[in-house]
CSV table of C-alpha atoms in Angstrom, one decimal:
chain,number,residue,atom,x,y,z
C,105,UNK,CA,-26.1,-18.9,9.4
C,106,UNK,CA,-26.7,-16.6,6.3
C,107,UNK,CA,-24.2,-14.1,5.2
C,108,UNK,CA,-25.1,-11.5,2.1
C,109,UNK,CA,-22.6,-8.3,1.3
C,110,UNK,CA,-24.2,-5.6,-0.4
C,111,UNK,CA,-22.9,-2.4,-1.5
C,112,UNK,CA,-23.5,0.8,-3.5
C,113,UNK,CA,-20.2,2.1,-5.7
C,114,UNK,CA,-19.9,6.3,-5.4
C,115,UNK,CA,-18.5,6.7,-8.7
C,116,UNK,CA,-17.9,10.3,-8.2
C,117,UNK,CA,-14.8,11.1,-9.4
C,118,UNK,CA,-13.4,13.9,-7.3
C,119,UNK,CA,-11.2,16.3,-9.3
C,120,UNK,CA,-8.9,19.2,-7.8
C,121,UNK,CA,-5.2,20.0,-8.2
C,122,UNK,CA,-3.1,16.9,-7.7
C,123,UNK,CA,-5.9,14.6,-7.0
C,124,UNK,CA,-5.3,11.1,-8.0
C,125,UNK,CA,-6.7,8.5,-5.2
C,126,UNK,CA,-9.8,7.5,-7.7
C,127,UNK,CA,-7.3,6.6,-10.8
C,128,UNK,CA,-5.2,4.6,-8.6
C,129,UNK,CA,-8.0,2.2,-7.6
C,130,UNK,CA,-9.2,4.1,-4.6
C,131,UNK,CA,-13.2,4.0,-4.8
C,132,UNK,CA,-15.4,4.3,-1.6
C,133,UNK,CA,-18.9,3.2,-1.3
C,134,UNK,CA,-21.3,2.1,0.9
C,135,UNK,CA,-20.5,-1.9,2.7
C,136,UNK,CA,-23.6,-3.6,4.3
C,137,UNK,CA,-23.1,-6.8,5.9
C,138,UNK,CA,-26.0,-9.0,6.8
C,139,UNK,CA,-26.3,-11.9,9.0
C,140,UNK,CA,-29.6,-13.9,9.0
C,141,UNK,CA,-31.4,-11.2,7.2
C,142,UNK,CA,-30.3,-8.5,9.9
C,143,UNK,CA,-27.9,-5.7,9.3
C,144,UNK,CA,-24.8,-6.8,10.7
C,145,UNK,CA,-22.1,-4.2,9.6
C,146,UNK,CA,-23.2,-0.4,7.9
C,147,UNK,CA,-20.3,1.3,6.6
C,148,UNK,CA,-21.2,4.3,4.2
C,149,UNK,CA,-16.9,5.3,3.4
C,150,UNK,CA,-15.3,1.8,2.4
C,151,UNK,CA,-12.8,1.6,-0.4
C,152,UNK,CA,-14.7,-0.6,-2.4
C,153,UNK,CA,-12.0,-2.1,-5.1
C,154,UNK,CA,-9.7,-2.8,-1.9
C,155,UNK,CA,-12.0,-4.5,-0.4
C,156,UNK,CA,-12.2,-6.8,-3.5
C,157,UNK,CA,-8.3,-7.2,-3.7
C,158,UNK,CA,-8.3,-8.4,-0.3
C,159,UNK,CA,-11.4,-10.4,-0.5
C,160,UNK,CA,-10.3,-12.3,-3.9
C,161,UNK,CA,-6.9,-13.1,-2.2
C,162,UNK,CA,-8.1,-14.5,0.7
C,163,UNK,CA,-10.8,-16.5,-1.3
C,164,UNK,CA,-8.6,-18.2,-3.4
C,165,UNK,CA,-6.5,-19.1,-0.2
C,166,UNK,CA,-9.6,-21.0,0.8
C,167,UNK,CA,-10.2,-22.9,-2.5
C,168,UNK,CA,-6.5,-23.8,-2.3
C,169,UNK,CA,-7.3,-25.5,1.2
C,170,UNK,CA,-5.8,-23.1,3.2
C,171,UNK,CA,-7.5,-22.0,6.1
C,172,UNK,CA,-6.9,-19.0,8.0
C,173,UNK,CA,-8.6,-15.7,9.2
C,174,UNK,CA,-9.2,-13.0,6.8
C,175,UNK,CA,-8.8,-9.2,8.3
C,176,UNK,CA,-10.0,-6.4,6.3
C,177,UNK,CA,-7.4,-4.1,6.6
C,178,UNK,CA,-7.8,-0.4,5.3
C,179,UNK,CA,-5.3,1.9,4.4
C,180,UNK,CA,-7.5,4.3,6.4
C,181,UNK,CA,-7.6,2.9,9.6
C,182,UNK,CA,-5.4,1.0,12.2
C,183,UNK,CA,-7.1,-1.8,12.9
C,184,UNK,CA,-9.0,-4.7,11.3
C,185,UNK,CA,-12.6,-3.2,10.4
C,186,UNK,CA,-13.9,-6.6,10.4
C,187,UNK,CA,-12.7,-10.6,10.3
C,188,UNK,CA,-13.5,-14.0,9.4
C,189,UNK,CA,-12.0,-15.7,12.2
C,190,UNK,CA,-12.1,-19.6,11.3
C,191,UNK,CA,-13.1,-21.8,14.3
C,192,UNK,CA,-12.0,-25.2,12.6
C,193,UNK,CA,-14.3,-28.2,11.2
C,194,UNK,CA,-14.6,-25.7,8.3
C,195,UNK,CA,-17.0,-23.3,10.4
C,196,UNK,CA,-16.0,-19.0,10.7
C,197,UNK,CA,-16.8,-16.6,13.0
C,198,UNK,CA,-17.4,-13.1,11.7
C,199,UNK,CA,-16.5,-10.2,14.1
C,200,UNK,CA,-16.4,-6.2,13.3
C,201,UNK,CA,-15.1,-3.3,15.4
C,202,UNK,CA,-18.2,-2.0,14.0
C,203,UNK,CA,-20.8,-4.2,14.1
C,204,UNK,CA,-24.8,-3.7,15.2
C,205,UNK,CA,-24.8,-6.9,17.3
C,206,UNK,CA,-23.0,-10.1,18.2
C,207,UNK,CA,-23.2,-13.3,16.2
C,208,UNK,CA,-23.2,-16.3,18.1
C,209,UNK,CA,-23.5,-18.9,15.5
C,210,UNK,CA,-20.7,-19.6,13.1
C,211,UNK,CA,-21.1,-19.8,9.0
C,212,UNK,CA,-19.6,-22.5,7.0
C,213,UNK,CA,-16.8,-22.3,4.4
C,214,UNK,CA,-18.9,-23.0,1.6
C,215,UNK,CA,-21.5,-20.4,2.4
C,216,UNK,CA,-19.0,-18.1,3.4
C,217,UNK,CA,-17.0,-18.3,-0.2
C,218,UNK,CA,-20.6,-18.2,-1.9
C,219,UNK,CA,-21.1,-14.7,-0.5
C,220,UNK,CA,-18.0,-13.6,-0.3
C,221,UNK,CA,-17.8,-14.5,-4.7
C,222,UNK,CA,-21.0,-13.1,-5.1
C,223,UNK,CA,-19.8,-9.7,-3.7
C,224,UNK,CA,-16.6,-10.0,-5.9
C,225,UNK,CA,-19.1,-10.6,-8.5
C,226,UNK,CA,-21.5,-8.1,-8.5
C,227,UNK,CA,-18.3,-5.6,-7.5
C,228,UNK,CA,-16.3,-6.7,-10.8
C,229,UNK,CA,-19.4,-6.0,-13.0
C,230,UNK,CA,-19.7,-2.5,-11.7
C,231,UNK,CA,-16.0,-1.7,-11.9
C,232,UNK,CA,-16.1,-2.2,-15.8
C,233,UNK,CA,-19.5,-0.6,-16.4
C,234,UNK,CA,-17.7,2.3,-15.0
C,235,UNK,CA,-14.0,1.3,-16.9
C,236,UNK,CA,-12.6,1.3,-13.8
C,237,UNK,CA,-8.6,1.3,-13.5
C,238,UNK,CA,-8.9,-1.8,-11.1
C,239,UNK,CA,-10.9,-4.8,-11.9
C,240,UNK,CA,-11.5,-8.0,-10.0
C,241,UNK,CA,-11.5,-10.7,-13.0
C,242,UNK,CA,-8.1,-12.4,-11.7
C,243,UNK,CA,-10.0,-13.6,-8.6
C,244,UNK,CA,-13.4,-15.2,-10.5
């Protein structure tokens, strides 16, 4: 199975009285997730540099050996949005509350980390085009 992230950062800073959310590292965007070439997850409001943070953590858990599921946990919503769920033999499942359609196959670790560092890749290097209060450089 193939997995590819791919986003597009709003950098619209709002402004208004007592606004702060976009200097304290809250930036939304749009999250597409695909799975064999087919739009697995559309998500046009995800806090982009959270996603990162929690991404980068959970990646460098895996390089360290660790296995264990990651859940994409927002600050705006109450449940997981979406999980790597790790079957064992170093194969994941990924599952969405959101998602277009169900995967049956499972992705391996290595192509799973590929993608998921690509994203915190191509994330980073927007984040400081834009000088960004948060950047991702801790996890690459």
């Amino acid at each position: 199975m193939d997995i590819r992230f791919s986003f597009v950062l709003d950098t619209y800073e709002s402004t208004g009285q007592n606004y702060s959310a976009y200097e304290l590292g809250y930036i939304e965007g749009t999250l597409n997730i695909y799975v064999d070439e087919r739009l697995f997850f559309d998500e046009p409001y995800v806090n982009l540099a959270e996603l990162g943070n929690q991404l980068g953590e959970w990646s460098q858990k895996i390089r360290s050996g660790l296995r264990g599921n990651m859940d994409y946990d927002s600050i705006d919503h109450d449940e997981a949005i979406f999980n790597f769920l790790y079957e064992g033999n170093e194969y994941w499942r990924i599952y969405s509350i959101w998602q277009k359609f169900e995967t049956h196959k499972n992705i391996t670790t290595t192509a799973l980390v590929d993608a998921v560092t690509h994203f915190i890749q191509k994330l980073n290097k927007e984040l400081h085009k834009i000088e960004y209060v948060v950047k991702l450089d801790k996890f690459l």
